[in-house]
mmCIF file of C-alpha atoms and ligand atoms in Angstrom:
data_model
loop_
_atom_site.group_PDB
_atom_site.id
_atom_site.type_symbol
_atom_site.label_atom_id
_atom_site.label_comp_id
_atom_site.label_asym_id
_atom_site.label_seq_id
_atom_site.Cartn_x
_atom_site.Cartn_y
_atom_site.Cartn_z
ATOM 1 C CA UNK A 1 -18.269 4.317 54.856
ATOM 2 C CA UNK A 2 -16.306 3.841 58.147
ATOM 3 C CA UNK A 3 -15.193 6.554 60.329
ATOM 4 C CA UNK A 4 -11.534 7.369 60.615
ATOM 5 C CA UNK A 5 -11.436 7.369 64.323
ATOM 6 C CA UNK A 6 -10.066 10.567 66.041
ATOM 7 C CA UNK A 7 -8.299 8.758 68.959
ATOM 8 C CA UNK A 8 -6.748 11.235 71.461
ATOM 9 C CA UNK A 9 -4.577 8.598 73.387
ATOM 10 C CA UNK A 10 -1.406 8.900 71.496
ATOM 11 C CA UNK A 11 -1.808 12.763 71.121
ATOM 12 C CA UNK A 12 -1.975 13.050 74.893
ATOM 13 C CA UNK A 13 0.849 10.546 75.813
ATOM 14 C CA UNK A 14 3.143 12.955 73.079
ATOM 15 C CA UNK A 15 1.204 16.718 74.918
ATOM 16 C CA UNK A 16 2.119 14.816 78.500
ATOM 17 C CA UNK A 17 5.897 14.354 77.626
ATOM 18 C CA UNK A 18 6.283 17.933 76.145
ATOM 19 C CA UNK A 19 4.943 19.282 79.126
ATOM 20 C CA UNK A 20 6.840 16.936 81.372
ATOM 21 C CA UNK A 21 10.011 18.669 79.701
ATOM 22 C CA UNK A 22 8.937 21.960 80.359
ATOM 23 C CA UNK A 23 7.943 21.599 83.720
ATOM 24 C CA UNK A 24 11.210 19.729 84.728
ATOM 25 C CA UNK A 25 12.827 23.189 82.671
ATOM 26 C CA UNK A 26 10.789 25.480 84.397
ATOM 27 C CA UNK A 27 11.435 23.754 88.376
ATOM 28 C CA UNK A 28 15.049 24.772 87.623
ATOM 29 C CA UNK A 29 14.332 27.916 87.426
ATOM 30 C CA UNK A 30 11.909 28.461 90.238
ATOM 31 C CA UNK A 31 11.760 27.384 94.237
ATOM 32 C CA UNK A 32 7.805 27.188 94.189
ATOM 33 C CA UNK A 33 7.092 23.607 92.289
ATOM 34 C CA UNK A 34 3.729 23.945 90.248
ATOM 35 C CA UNK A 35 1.062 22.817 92.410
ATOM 36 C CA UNK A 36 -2.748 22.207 91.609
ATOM 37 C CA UNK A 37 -5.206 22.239 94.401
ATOM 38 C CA UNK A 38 -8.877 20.516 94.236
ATOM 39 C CA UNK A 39 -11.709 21.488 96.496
ATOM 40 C CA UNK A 40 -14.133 18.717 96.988
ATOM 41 C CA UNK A 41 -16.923 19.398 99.583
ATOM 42 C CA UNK A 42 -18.536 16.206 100.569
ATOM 43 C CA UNK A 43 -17.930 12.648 99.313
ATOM 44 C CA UNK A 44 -18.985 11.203 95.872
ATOM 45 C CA UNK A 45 -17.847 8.574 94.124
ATOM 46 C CA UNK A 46 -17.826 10.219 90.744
ATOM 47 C CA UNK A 47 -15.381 13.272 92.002
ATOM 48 C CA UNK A 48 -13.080 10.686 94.161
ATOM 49 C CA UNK A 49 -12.548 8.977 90.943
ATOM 50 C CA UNK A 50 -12.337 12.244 89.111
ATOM 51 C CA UNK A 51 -9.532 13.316 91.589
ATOM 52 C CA UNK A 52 -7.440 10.225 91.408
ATOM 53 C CA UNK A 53 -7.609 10.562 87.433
ATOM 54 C CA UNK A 54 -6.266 14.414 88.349
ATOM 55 C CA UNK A 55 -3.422 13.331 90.870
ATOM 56 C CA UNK A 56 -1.944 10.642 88.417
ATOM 57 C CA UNK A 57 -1.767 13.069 85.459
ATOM 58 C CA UNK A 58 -0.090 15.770 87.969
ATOM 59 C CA UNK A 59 2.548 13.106 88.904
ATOM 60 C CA UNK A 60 3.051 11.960 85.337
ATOM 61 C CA UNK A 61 4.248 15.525 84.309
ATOM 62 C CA UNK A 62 5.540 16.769 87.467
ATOM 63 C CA UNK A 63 2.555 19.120 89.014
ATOM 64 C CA UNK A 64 2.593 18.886 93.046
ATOM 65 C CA UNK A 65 -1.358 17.943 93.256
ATOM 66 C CA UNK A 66 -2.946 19.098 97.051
ATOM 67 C CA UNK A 67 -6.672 17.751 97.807
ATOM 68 C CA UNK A 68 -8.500 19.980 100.007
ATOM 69 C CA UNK A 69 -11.455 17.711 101.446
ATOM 70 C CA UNK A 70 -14.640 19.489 103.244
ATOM 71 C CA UNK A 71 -17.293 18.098 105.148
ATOM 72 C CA UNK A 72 -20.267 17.615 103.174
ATOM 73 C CA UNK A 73 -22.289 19.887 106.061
ATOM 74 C CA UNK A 74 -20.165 22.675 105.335
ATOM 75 C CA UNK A 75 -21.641 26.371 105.098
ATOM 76 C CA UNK A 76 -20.947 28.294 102.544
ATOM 77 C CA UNK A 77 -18.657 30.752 104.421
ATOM 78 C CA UNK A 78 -16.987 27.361 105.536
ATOM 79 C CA UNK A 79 -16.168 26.832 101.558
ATOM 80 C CA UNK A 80 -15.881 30.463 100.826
ATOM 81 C CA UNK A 81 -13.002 30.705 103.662
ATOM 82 C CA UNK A 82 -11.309 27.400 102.269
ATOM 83 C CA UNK A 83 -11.432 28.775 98.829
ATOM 84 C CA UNK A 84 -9.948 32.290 99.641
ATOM 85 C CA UNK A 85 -7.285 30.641 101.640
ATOM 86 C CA UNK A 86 -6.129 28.587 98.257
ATOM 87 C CA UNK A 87 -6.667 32.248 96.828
ATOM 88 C CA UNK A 88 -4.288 33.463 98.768
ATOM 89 C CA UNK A 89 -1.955 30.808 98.761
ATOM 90 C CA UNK A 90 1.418 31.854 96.843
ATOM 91 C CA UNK A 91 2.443 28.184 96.954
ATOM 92 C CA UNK A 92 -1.051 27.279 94.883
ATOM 93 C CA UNK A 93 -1.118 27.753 91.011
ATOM 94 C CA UNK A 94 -4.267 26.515 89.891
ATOM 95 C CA UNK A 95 -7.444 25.661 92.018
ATOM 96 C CA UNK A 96 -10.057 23.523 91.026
ATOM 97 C CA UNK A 97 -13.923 23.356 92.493
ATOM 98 C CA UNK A 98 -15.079 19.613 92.374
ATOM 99 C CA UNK A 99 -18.917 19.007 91.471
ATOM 100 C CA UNK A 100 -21.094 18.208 92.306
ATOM 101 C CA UNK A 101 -21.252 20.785 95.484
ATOM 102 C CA UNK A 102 -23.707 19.765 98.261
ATOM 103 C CA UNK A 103 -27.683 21.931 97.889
ATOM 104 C CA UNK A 104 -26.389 24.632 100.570
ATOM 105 C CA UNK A 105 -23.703 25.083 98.486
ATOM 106 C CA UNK A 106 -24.414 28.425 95.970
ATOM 107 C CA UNK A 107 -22.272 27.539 93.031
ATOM 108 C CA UNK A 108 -22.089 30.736 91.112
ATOM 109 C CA UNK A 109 -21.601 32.943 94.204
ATOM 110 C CA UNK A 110 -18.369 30.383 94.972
ATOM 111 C CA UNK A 111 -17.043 30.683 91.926
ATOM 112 C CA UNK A 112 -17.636 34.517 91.626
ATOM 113 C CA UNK A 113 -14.923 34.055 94.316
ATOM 114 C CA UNK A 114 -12.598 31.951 92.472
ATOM 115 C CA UNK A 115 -9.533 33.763 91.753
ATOM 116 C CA UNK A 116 -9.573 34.065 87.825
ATOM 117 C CA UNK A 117 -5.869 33.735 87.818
ATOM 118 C CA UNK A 118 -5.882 30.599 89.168
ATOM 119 C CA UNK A 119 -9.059 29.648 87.437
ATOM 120 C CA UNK A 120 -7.750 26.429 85.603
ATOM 121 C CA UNK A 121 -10.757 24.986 84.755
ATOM 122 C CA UNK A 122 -12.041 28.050 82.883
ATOM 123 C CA UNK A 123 -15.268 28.200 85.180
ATOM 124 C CA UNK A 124 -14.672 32.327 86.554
ATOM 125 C CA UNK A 125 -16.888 34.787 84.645
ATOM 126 C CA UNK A 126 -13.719 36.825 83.586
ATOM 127 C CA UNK A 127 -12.609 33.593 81.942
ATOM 128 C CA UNK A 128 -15.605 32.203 80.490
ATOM 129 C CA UNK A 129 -16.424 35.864 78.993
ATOM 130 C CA UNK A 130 -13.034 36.573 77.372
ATOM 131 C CA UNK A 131 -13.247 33.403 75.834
ATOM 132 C CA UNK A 132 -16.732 34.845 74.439
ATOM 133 C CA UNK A 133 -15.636 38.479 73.358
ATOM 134 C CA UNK A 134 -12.419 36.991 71.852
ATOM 135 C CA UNK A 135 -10.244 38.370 74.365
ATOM 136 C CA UNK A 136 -6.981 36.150 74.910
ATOM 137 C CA UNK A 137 -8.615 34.456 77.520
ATOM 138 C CA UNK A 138 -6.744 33.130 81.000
ATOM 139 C CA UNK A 139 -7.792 29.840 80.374
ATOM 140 C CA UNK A 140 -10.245 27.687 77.644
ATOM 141 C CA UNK A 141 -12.227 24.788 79.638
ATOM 142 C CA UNK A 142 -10.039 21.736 79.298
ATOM 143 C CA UNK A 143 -12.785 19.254 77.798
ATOM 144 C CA UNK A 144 -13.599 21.577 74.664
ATOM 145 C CA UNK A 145 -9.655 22.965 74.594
ATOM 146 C CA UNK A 146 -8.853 19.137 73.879
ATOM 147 C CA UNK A 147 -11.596 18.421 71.493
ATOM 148 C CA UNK A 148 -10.795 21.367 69.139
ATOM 149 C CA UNK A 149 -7.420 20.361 69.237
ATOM 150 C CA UNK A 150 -8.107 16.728 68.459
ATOM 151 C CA UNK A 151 -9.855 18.240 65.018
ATOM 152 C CA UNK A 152 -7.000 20.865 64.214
ATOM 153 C CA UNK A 153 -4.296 17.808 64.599
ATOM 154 C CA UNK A 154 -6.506 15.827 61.807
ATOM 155 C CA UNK A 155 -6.648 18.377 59.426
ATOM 156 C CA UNK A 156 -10.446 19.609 59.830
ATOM 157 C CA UNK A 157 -11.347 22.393 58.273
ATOM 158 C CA UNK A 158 -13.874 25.331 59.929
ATOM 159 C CA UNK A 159 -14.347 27.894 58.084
ATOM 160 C CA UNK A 160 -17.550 28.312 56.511
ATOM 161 C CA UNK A 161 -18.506 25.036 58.283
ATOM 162 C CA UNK A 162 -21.873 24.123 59.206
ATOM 163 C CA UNK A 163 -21.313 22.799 63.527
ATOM 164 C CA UNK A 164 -23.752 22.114 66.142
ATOM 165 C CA UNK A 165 -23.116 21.811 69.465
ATOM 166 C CA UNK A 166 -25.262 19.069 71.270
ATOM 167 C CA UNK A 167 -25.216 20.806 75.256
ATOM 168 C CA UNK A 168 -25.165 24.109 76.336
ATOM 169 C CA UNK A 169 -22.601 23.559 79.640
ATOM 170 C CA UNK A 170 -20.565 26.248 80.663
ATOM 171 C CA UNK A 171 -17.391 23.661 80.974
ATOM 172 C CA UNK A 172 -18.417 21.838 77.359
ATOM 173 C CA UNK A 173 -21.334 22.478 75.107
ATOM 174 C CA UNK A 174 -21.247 26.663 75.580
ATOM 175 C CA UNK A 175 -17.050 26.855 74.995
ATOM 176 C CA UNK A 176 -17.181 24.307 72.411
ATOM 177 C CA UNK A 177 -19.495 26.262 70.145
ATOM 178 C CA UNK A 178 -17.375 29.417 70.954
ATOM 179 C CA UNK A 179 -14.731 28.009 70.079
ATOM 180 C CA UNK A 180 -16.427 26.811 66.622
ATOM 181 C CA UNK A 181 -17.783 30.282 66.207
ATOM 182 C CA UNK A 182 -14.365 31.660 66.781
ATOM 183 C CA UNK A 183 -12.742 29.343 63.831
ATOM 184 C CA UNK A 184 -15.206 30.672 61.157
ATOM 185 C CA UNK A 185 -18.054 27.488 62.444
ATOM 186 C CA UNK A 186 -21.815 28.570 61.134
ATOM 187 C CA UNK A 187 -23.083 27.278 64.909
ATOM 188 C CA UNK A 188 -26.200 26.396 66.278
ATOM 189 C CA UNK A 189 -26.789 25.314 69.698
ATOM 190 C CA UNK A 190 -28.484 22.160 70.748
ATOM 191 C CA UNK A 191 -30.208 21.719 73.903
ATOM 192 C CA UNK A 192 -32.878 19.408 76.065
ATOM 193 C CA UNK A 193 -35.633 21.913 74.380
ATOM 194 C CA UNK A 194 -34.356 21.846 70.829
ATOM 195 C CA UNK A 195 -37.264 20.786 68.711
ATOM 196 C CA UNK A 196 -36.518 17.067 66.185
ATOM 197 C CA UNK A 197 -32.849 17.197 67.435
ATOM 198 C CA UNK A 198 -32.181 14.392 64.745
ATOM 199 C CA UNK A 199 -32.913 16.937 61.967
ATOM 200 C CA UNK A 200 -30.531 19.918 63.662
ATOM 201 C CA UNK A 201 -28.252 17.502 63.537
ATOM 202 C CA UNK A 202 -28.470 16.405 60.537
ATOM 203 C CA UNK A 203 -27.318 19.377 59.201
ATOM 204 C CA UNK A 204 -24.032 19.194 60.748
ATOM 205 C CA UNK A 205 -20.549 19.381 58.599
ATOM 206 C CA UNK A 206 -19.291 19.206 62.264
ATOM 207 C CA UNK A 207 -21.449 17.571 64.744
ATOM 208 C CA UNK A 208 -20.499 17.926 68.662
ATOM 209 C CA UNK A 209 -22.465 15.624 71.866
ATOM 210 C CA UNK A 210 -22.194 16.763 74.962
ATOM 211 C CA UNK A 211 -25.582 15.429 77.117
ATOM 212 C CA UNK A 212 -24.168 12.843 78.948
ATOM 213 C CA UNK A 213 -26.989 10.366 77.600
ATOM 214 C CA UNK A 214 -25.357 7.355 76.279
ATOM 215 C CA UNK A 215 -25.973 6.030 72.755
ATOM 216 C CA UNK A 216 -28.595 8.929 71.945
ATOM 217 C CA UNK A 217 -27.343 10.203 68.756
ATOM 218 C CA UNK A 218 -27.580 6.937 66.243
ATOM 219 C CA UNK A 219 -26.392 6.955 62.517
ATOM 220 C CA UNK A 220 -29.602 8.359 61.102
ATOM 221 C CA UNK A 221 -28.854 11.743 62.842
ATOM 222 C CA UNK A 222 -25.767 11.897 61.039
ATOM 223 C CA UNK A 223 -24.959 13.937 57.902
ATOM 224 C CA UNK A 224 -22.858 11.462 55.887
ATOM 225 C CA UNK A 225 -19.088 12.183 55.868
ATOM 226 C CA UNK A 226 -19.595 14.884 58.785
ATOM 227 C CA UNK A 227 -17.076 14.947 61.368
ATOM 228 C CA UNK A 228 -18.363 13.941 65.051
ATOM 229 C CA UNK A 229 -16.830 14.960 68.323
ATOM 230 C CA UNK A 230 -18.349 12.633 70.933
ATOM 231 C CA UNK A 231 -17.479 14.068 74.619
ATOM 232 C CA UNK A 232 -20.060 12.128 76.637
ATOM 233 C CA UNK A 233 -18.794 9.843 79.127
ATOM 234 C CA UNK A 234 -21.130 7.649 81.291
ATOM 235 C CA UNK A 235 -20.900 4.688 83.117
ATOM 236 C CA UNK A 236 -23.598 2.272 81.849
ATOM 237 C CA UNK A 237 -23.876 -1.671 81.761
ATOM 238 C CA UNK A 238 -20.366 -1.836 83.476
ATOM 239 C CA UNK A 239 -18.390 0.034 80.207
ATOM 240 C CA UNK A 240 -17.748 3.577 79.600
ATOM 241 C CA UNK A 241 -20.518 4.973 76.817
ATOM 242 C CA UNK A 242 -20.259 7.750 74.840
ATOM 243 C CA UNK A 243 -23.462 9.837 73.905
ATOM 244 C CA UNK A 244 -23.056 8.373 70.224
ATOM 245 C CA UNK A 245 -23.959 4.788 69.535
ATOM 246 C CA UNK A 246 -20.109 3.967 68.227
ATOM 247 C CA UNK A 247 -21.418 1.584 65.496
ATOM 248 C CA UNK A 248 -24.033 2.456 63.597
ATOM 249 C CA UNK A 249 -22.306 6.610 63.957
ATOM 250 C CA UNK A 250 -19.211 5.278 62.549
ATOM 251 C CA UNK A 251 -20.838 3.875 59.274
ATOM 252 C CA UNK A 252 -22.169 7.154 58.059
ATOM 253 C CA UNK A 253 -19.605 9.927 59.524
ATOM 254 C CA UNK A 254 -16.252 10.681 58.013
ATOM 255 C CA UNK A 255 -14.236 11.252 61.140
ATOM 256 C CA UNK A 256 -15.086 10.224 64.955
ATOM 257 C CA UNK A 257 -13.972 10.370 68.110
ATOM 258 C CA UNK A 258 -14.254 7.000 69.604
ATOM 259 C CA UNK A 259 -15.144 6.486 73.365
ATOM 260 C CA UNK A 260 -13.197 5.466 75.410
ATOM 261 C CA UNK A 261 -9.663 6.635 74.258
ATOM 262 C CA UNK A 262 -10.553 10.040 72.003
ATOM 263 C CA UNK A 263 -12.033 13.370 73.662
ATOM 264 C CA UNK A 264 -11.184 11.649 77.321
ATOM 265 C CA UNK A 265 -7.557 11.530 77.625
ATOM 266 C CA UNK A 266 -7.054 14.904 75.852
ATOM 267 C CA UNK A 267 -9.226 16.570 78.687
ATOM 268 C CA UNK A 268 -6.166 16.258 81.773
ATOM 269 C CA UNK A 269 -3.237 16.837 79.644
ATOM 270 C CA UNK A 270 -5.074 20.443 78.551
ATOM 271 C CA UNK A 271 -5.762 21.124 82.128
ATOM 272 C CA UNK A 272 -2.124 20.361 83.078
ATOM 273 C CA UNK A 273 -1.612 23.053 79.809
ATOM 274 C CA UNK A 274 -3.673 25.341 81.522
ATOM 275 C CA UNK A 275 -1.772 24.871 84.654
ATOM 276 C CA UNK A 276 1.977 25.377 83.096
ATOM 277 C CA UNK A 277 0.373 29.135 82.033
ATOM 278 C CA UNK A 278 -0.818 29.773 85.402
ATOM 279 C CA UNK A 279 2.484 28.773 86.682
ATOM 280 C CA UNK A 280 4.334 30.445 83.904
ATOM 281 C CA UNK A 281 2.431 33.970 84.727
ATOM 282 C CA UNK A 282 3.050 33.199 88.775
ATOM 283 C CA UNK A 283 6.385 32.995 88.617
ATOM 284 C CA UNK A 284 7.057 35.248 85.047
ATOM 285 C CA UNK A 285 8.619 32.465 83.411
HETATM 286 P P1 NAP B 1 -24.406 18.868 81.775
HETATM 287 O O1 NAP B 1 -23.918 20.055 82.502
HETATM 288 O O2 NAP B 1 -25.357 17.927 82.435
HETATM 289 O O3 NAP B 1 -25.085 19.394 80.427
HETATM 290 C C1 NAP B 1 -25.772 18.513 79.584
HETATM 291 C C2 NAP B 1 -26.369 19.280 78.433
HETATM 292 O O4 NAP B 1 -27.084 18.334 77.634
HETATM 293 C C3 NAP B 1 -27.379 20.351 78.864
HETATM 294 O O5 NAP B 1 -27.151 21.532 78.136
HETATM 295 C C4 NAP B 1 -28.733 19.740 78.525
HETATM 296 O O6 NAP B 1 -29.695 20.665 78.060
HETATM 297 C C5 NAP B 1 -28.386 18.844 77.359
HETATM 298 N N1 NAP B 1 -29.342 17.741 77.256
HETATM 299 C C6 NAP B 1 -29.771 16.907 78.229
HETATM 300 N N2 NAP B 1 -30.644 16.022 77.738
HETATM 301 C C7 NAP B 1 -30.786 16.303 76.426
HETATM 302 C C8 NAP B 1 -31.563 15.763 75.374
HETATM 303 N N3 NAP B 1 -32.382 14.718 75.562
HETATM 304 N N4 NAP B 1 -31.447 16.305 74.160
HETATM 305 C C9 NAP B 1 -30.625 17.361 73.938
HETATM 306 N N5 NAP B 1 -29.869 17.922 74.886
HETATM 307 C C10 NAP B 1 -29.952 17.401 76.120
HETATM 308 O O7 NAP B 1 -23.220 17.952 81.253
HETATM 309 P P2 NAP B 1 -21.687 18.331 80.873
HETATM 310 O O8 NAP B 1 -20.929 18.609 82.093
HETATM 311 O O9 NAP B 1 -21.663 19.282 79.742
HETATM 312 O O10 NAP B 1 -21.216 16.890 80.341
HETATM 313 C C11 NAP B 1 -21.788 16.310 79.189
HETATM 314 C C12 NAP B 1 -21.153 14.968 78.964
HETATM 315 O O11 NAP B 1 -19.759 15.175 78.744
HETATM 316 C C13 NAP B 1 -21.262 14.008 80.153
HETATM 317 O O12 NAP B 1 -21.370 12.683 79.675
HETATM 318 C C14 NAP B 1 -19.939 14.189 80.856
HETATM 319 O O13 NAP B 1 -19.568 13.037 81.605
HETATM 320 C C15 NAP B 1 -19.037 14.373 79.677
HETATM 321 N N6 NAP B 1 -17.771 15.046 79.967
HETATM 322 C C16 NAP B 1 -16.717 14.558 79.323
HETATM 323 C C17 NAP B 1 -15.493 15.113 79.503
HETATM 324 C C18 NAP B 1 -14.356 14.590 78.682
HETATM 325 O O14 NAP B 1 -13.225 14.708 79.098
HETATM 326 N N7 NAP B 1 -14.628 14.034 77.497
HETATM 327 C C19 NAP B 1 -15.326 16.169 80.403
HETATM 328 C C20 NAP B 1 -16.451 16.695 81.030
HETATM 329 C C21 NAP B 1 -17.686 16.116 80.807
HETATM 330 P P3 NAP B 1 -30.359 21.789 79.011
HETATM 331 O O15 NAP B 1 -29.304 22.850 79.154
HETATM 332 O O16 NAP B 1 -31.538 22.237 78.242
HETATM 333 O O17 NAP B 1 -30.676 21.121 80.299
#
């Protein structure tokens, strides 16, 4: 058997220009032009590459994209301040909070901060927990928003299915299965303490990696003809890996999302999504 790939390049390029559309629709109508402001605190090479992926998606579909750089000394009340001014900020639709933050740096009590109706990335406890209780929430995490969408375009089925999540991340893994258990998904949670992974996920009809350990999960942890959702990304020998090892996955599972090109590209066109309904409820378009 070889996997039909899931590739999410095409999808995007189509989400990007229906978005585009409506944006350039919506800026008619309103003096305020979306805008999308990241917080980075400190420099790292990761998040400046990160950010540059951000600004050119903005630009493709017409978001105004405003980098707010801190020192990497910062306090917290520095970063607090900074954020509440964003907060504050009519002009400012969505806010984003880079990571990694700096040790001094108390994520949670940041974020607690976070104004959920900005909160594009999902990361706000109002928006993570009316995602869990079902709740229309603001905004579904961007990574796990474009992987269930990748699986709904190709026809997979949920209900009744047997998924596990590989990761338990409040921005992947943790949505992810929610968003599984909210499509009728039998779930189970993987983790770093999950005893003989390869047997959990064996048992997959829909099998989802999120570690960020490239080429872990190998063909013999694969239920044949399940469907895998790969969302790891890492940097390793000079190419982008994915946490599944492409080949030998590929031969036993019935659908796959190849890395690069399949959960990656989705991820910035669903934050842009999340951004038009921040926008939309800003300005009551
Ligand atoms: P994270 O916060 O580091 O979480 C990793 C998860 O993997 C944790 O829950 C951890 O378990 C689990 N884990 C670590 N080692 C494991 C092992 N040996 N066996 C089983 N589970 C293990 O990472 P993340 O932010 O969710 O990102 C995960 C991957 O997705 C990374 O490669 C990241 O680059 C990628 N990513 C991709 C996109 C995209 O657009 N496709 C977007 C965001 C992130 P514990 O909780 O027990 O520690």
């Amino acid at each position: 058997m070889s996997a039909h790939l899931l590739t999410g390049r095409e999808r995007a390029k189509q989400l990007q220009a229906e978005l585009k559309e409506t944006f350039a629709q919506l800026a008619g109508e309103s003096s305020a032009p979306p805008t999308l402001a990241a917080l980075q605190v400190g420099i790292d090479a990761a998040a400046a590459g990160y950010v540059r992926a951000i600004k050119r998606a903005c630009l493709r579909v017409g978001i105004a994209f405003r980098p707010v750089e801190l020192k990497n000394d910062s306090s917290q009340g520095d970063v607090q301040a900074a954020l509440g001014a964003l907060n504050d900020d009519g002009t400012v639709h969505g806010i984003m909070v880079l990571a990694p933050l700096p040790d001094q740096i108390d994520e949670s009590l940041l974020l607690d901060g976070l104004n959920p109706a900005k909160d594009v990335d999902g990361v706000h406890p109002l928006n993570a927990g009316r995602l869990a209780a079902q709740r229309r929430p603001y905004f579904v995490p961007a990574t796990p928003a474009g992987g269930i969408r990748l699986l709904e375009d190709a026809g997979v089925a949920f209900k009744g299915k047997k998924a596990v999540v590989i990761g338990r991340s409040d921005i992947v893994g943790k949505p992810m299965a929610l968003l599984l258990l909210h499509r009728h998904c039998t779930v189970t949670i993987a983790h770093s303490r999950t005893q003989d992974l390869p047997a959990v996920a064996r048992e997959a009809d829909i099998l989802c990696v999120a570690v960020g350990r490239p080429e872990m999960v190998t063909g013999d942890w694969i239920k044949p003809g399940a469907v895998v959702v790969d969302f790891g990304m890492t940097y390793s020998d000079g190419a982008l890996k994915g946490d599944c090892e492409q080949e030998s996955v590929a031969a036993v599972a019935g659908m796959l999302t190849p890395v690069p090109g399949g959960t990656g590209p989705m991820t910035n066109v669903l934050l842009m999504r999340n951004l038009l309904d921040a926008y939309r409820r800003s300005v009551g378009a």
